[in-house]
Every structure is written in structure tokens, then in C-alpha cells.
mmCIF file of C-alpha atoms in Angstrom:
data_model
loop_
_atom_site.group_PDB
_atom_site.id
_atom_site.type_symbol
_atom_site.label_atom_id
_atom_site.label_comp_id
_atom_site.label_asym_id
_atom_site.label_seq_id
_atom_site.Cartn_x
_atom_site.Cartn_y
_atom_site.Cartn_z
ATOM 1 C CA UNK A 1 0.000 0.000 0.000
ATOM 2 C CA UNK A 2 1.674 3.429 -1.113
ATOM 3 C CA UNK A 3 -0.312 6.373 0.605
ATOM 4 C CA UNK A 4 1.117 9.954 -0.867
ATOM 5 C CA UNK A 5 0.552 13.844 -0.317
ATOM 6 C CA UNK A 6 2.127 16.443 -2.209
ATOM 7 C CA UNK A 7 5.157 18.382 -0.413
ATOM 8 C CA UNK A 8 3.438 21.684 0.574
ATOM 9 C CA UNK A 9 1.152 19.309 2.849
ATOM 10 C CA UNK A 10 1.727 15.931 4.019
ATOM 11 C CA UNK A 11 -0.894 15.059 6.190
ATOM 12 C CA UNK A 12 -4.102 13.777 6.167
ATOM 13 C CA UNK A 13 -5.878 17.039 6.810
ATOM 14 C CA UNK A 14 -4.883 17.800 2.801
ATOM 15 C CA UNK A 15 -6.650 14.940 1.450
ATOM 16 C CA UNK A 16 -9.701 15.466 3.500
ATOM 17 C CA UNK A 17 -9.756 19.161 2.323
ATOM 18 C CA UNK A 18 -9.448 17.783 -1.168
ATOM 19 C CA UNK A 19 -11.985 15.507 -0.854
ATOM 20 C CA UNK A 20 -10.493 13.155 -3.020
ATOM 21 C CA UNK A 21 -8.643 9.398 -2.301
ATOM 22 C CA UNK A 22 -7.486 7.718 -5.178
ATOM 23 C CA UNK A 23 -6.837 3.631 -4.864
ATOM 24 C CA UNK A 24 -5.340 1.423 -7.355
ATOM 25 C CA UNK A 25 -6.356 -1.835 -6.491
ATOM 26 C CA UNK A 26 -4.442 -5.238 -7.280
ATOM 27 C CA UNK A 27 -6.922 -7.647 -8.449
ATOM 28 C CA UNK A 28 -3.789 -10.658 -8.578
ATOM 29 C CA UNK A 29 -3.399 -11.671 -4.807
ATOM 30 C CA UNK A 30 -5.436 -13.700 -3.237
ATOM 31 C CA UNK A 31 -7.152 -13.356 -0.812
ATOM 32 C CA UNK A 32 -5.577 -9.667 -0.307
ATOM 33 C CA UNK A 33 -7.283 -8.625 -3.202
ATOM 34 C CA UNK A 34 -8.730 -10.580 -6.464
ATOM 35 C CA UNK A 35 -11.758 -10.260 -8.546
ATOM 36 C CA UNK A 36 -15.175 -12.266 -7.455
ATOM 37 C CA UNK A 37 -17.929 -14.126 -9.927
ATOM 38 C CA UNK A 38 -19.074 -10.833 -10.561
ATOM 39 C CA UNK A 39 -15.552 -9.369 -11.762
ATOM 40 C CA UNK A 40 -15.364 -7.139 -8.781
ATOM 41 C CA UNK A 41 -12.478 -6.602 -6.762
ATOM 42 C CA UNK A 42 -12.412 -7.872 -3.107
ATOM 43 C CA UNK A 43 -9.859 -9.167 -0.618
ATOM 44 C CA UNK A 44 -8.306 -7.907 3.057
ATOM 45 C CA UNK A 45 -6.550 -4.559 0.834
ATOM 46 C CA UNK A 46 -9.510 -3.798 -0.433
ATOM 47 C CA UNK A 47 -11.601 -4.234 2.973
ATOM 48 C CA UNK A 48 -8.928 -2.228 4.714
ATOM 49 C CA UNK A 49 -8.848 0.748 2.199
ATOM 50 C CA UNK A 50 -12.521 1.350 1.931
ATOM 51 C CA UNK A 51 -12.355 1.803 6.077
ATOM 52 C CA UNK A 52 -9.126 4.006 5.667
ATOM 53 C CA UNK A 53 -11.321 5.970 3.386
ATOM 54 C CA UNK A 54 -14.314 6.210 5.540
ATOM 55 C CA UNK A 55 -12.472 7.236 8.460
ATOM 56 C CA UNK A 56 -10.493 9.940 6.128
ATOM 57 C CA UNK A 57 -14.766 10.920 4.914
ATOM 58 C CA UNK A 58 -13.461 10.710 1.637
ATOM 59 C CA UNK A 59 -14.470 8.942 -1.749
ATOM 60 C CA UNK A 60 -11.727 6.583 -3.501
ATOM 61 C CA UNK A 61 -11.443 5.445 -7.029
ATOM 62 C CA UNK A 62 -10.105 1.720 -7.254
ATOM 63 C CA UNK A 63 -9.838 1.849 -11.432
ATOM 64 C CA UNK A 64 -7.660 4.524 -11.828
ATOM 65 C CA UNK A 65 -4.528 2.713 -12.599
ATOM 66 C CA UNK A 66 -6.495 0.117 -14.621
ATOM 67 C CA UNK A 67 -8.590 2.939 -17.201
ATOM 68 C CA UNK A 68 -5.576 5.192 -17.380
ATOM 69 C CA UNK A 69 -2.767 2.518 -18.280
ATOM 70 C CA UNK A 70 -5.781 0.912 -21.476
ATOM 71 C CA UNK A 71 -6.760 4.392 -22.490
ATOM 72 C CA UNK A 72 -2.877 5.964 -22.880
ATOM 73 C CA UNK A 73 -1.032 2.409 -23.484
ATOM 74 C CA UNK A 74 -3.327 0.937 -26.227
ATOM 75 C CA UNK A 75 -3.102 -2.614 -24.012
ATOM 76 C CA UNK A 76 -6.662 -4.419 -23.486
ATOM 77 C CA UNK A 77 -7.389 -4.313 -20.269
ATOM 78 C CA UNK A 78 -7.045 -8.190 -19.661
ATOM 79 C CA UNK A 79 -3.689 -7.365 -20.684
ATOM 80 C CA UNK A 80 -2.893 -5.184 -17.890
ATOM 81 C CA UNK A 81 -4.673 -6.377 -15.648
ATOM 82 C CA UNK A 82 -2.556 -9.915 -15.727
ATOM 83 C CA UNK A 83 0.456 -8.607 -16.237
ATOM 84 C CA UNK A 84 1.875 -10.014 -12.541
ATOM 85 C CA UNK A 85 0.597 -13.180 -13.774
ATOM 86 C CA UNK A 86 3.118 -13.840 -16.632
ATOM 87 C CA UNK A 87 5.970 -13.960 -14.396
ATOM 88 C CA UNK A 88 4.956 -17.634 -12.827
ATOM 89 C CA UNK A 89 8.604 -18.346 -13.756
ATOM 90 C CA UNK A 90 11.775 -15.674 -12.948
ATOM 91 C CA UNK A 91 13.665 -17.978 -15.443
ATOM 92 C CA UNK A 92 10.827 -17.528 -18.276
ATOM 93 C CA UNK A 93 9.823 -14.044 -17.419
ATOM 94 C CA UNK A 94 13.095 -12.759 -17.366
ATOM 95 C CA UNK A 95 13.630 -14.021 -20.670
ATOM 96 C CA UNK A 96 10.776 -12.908 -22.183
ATOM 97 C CA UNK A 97 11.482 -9.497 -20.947
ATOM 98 C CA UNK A 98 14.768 -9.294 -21.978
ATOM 99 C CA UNK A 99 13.859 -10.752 -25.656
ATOM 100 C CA UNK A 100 12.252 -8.109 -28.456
ATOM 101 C CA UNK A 101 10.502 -10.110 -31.348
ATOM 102 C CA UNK A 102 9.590 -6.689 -33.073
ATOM 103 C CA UNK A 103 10.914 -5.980 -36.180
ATOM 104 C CA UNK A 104 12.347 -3.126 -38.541
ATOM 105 C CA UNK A 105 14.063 0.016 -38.089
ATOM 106 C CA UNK A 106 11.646 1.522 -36.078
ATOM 107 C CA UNK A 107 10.773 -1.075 -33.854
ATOM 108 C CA UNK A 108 10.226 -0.520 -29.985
ATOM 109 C CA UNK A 109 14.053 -1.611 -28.159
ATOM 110 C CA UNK A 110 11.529 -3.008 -25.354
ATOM 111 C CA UNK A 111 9.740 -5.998 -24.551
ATOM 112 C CA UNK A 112 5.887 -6.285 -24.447
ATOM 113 C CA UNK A 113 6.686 -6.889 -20.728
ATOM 114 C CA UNK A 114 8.461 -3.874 -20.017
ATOM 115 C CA UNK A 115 6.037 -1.827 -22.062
ATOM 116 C CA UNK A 116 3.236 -3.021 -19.347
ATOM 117 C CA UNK A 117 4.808 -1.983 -16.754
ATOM 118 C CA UNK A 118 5.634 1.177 -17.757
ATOM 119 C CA UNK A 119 2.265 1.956 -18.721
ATOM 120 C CA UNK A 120 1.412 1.289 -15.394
ATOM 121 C CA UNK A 121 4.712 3.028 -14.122
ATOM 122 C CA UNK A 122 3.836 6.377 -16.198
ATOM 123 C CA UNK A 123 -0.229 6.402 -14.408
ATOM 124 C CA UNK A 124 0.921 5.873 -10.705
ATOM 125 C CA UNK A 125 3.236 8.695 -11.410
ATOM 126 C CA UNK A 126 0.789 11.123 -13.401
ATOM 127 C CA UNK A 127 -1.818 10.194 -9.816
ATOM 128 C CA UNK A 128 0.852 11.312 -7.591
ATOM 129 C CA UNK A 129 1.391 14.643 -9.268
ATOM 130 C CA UNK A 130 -2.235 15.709 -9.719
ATOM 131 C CA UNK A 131 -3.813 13.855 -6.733
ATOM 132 C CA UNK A 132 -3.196 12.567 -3.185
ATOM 133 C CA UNK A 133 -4.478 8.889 -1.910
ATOM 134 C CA UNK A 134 -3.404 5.414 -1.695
ATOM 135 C CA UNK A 135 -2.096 2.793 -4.666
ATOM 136 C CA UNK A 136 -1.904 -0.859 -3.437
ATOM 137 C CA UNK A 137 0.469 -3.263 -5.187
ATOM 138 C CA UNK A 138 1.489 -2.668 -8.898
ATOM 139 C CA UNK A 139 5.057 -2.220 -7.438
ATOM 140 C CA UNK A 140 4.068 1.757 -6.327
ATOM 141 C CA UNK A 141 6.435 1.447 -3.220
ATOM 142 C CA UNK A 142 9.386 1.766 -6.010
ATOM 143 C CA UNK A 143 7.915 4.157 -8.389
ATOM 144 C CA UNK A 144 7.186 6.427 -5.892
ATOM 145 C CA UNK A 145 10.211 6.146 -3.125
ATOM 146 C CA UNK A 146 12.075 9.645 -4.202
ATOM 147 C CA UNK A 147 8.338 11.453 -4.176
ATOM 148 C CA UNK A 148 8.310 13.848 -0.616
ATOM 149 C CA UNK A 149 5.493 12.745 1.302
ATOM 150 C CA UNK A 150 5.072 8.760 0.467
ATOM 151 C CA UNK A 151 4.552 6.650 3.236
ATOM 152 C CA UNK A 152 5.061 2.783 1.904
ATOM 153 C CA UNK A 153 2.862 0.335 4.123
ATOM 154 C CA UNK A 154 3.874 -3.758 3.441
ATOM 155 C CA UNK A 155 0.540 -5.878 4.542
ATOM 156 C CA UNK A 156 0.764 -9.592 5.014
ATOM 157 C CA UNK A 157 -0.692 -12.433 6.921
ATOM 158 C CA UNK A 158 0.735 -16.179 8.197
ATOM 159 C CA UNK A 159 -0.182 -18.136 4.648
ATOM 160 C CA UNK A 160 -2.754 -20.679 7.073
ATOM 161 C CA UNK A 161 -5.122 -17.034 7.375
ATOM 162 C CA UNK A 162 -4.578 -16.084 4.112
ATOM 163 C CA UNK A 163 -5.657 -19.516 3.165
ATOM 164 C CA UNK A 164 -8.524 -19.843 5.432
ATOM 165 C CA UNK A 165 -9.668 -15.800 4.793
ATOM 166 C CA UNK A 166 -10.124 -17.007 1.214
ATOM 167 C CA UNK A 167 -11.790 -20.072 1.882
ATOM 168 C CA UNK A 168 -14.376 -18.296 4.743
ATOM 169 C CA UNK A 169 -15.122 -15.223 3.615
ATOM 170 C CA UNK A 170 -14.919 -15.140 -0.351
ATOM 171 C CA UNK A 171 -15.533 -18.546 -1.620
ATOM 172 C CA UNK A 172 -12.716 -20.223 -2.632
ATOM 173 C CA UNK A 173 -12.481 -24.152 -3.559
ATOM 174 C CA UNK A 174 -10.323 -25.484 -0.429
ATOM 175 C CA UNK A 175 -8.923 -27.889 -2.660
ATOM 176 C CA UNK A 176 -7.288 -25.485 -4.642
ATOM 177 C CA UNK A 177 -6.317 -22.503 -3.189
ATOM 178 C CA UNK A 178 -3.132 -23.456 -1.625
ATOM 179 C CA UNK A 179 -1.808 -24.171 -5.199
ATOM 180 C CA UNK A 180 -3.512 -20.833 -6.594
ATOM 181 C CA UNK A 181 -2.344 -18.697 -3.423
ATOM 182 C CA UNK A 182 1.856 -20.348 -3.623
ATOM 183 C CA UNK A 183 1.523 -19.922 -7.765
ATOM 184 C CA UNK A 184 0.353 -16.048 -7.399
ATOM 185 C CA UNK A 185 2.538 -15.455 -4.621
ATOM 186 C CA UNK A 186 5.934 -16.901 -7.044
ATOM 187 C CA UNK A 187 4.260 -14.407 -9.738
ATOM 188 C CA UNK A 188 4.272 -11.347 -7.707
ATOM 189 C CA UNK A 189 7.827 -11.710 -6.519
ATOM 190 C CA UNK A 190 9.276 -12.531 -9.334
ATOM 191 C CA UNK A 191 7.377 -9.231 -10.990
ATOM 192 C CA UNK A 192 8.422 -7.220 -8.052
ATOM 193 C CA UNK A 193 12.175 -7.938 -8.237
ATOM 194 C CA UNK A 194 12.683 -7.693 -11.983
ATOM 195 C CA UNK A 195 10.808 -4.233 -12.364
ATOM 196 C CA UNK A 196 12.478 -2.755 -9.363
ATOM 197 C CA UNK A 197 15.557 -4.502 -8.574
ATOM 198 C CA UNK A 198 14.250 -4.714 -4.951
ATOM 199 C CA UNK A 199 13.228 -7.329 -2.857
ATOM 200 C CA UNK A 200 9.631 -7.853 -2.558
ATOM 201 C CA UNK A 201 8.663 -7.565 1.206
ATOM 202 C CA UNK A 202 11.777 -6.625 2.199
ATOM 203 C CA UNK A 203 10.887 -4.366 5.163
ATOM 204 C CA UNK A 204 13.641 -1.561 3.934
ATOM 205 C CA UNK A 205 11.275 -0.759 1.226
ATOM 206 C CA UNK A 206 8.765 0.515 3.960
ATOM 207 C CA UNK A 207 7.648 2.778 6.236
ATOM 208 C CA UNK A 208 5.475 0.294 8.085
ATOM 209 C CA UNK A 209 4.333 -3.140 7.595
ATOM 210 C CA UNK A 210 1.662 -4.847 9.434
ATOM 211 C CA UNK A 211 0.212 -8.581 10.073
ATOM 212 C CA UNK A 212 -3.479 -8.981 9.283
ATOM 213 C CA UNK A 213 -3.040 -12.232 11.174
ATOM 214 C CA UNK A 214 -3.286 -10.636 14.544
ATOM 215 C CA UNK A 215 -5.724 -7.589 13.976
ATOM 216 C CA UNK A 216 -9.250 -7.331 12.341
ATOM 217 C CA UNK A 217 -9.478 -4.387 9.260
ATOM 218 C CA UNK A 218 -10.661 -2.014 11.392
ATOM 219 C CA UNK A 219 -7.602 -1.440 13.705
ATOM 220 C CA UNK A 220 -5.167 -2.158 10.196
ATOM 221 C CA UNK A 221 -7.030 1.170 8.963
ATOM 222 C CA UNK A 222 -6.776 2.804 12.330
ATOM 223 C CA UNK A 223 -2.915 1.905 12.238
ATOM 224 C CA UNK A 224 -2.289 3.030 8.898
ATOM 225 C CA UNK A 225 -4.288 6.515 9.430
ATOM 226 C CA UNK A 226 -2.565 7.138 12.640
ATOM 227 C CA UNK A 227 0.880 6.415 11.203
ATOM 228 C CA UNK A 228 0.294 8.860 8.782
ATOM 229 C CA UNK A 229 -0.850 10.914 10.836
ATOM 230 C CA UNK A 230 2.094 10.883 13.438
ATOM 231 C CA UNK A 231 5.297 10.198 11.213
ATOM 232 C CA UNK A 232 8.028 12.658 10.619
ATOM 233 C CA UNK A 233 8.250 14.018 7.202
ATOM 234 C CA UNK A 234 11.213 14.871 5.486
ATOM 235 C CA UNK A 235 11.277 17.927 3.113
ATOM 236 C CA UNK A 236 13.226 16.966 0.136
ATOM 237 C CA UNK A 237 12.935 20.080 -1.025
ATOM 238 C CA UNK A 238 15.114 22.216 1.856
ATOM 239 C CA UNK A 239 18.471 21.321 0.271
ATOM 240 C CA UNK A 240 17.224 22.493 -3.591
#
């Protein structure tokens, strides 16, 4: 989860004066978040942010990301939207990344892979400069690290919760989501750590992190608000 405010004004009080919350949602981690029979998204990220919101009494958006990377990319949305998926394999992923099977003179030096990412790189960053909210997942923790303001929240749970979370309260086939959860999981990292040449989960890469396993939504979002709330701020811009 990536929460941001512009420099002038790094608290919460700005984003409630706004009245805006933007929240780009990742739809590729069960049971964090993922999309239902009905194609909407759901999950513990999801549950939290809507109670971040309501305690902040604003609105959030949770398909920025999504519209803004199909309309200014060109991808189809399915495209974008499973990007994380392809990367099942580091081996295979990195490899295909690496690999351009474009040709002629004036072909693109980069990889369909890359090109998805930085479609999504180029909207989280156009959000942070005209808005102020929350992004969860799509690797905003790196794109944003050297913007004033970001605080970078890591949320995770002991994998028998996550397991039993997605089982209980959204639906899944017991059978099978201990195979789905470890295969998505192995996707996300190795997406993570080739886009950002970072760790995924490494704590260094965050301001806080916090175990769902021991706390219900509503004291995550109470946690996350106060943080923000409290933390010291940095002024990047003092030494300009």
C-alpha cells in the first residue's frame, strides 16, 4: 500500500480538504485482493482501504490505474490487468522481458513486458502529481520512493489465514487454493524484483508493515491513518 501527499502538505488534513482518495487496487493476490464471480475486486486490501477511506470521509477510485494505463497504453485491459501473472517463472519471465521479437528500423528496443509496466509506471506517477491517496500493489512502493510525502505500508498475513480468509469469507475451492495462493505469490515476486531490482517484502522498502493475522481491518485502517498521521516528514525540497 503506497499512501502519498504532495510536499506543501503531508498530512491527512490535505486529502480530507481535497476531498479526493485515489486507490489502485491489485486484483492478482489472493485473498488480499482478487476479482469475485461478478468481476469485482475484493480481498483484506480492499476491505482495509474502503475503512481508511471512511475514516479519512473521503471517496476513492479503485480503477484509476487500470482505465488510465488501457486508455494511454493501447493494451486491453485483460492485458494489464494480468500482467503479474506472466511472471509464474523468474527464469521464463526474465527471458521474455529481456527478448524483443519486433521488427524493422523503427521497432520498440523493449519488450511487451516492459512496455506493461511502464504503462502502469507512467499512471501511478501522473496520480501522484495531480492527486493525493493510496495505490496498493502494482510495485508503487518503487515508483514512488524519491516522491516527498510517500509513506510505503507492506501488509501480510501467516499463509494458514490467508488460506482460510479465502476459503471463509470469499468462496474459494479449499482444494485449490493453496496451489492458486503459492503460484500467485511466485508471480508477484518474481514481478516485483525484476521491475524494481528490490526485494519484494523486504521491510527496507517501507515505512510500516503490518500482520493482518493478529488484527481485524478495522484497527489495520486505524494503524495506517494514525501512522500517517504521526510520522516525521522529510522535506526533500530544503536542500534544492
Amino acid at each position: 500500500v503506497c499512501g502519498f501527499a504532495h510536499a506543501e502538505d503531508t498530512s491527512i488534513s490535505y486529502i480530507q480538504e481535497k476531498g479526493t482518495f485515489i486507490l489502485g487496487l491489485d486484483d492478482s493476490f489472493p485473498p488480499m485482493g482478487f476479482r469475485d464471480e461478478n468481476n469485482e475486486i475484493v480481498g483484506f486490501d480492499i476491505d482495509v482501504s474502503k475503512v481508511v477511506a471512511e475514516k479519512l470521509g473521503v471517496p476513492f477510485f479503485d480503477k484509476e490505474v487500470i482505465d488510465l494505463a488501457v486508455e494511454k497504453s493501447g493494451f486491453s485491459r485483460e492485458m494489464i490487468e494480468s500482467a503479474e501473472l506472466k511472471a509464474k517463472s523468474s527464469f521464463a519471465y526474465n527471458l521474455a522481458s529481456a527478448l524483443n521479437l519486433s521488427e524493422g528500423i523503427g521497432a520498440s528496443p523493449l519488450s511487451v513486458n516492459e512496455k506493461l509496466f511502464l504503462a502502469q509506471f507512467d499512471v501511478i506517477k501522473e496520480i501522484s502529481e495531480n492527486n493525493e491517496g493510496v495505490i496498493v500493489g502494482r510495485c508503487a512502493d518503487y515508483i514512488l520512493k524519491d516522491m516527498p510525502g510517500v509513506t510505503n505500508v507492506f501488509i501480510y498475513a501467516e499463509t494458514e489465514d490467508r488460506l482460510k480468509r479465502a476459503v471463509e469469507e470469499y468462496g474459494d475451492n479449499p482444494e485449490k487454493i493453496a496451489h492458486t495462493v503459492a503460484t500467485i505469490d511466485k508471480a508477484r515476486q518474481n514481478y516485483y524484483n525484476y521491475h524494481t531490482c528490490q526485494k519484494w517484502g523486504d521491510y527496507r522498502n517501507y515505512n510500516l508493515s503490518i500482520n493482518s493475522s493478529y488484527i481485524t481491518e478495522e484497527e489495520a485502517a486505524s494503524l495506517i491513518a494514525e501512522y500517517v498521521e504521526r510520522r516525521t516528514y522529510r522535506d526533500e525540497t530544503r536542500d534544492e
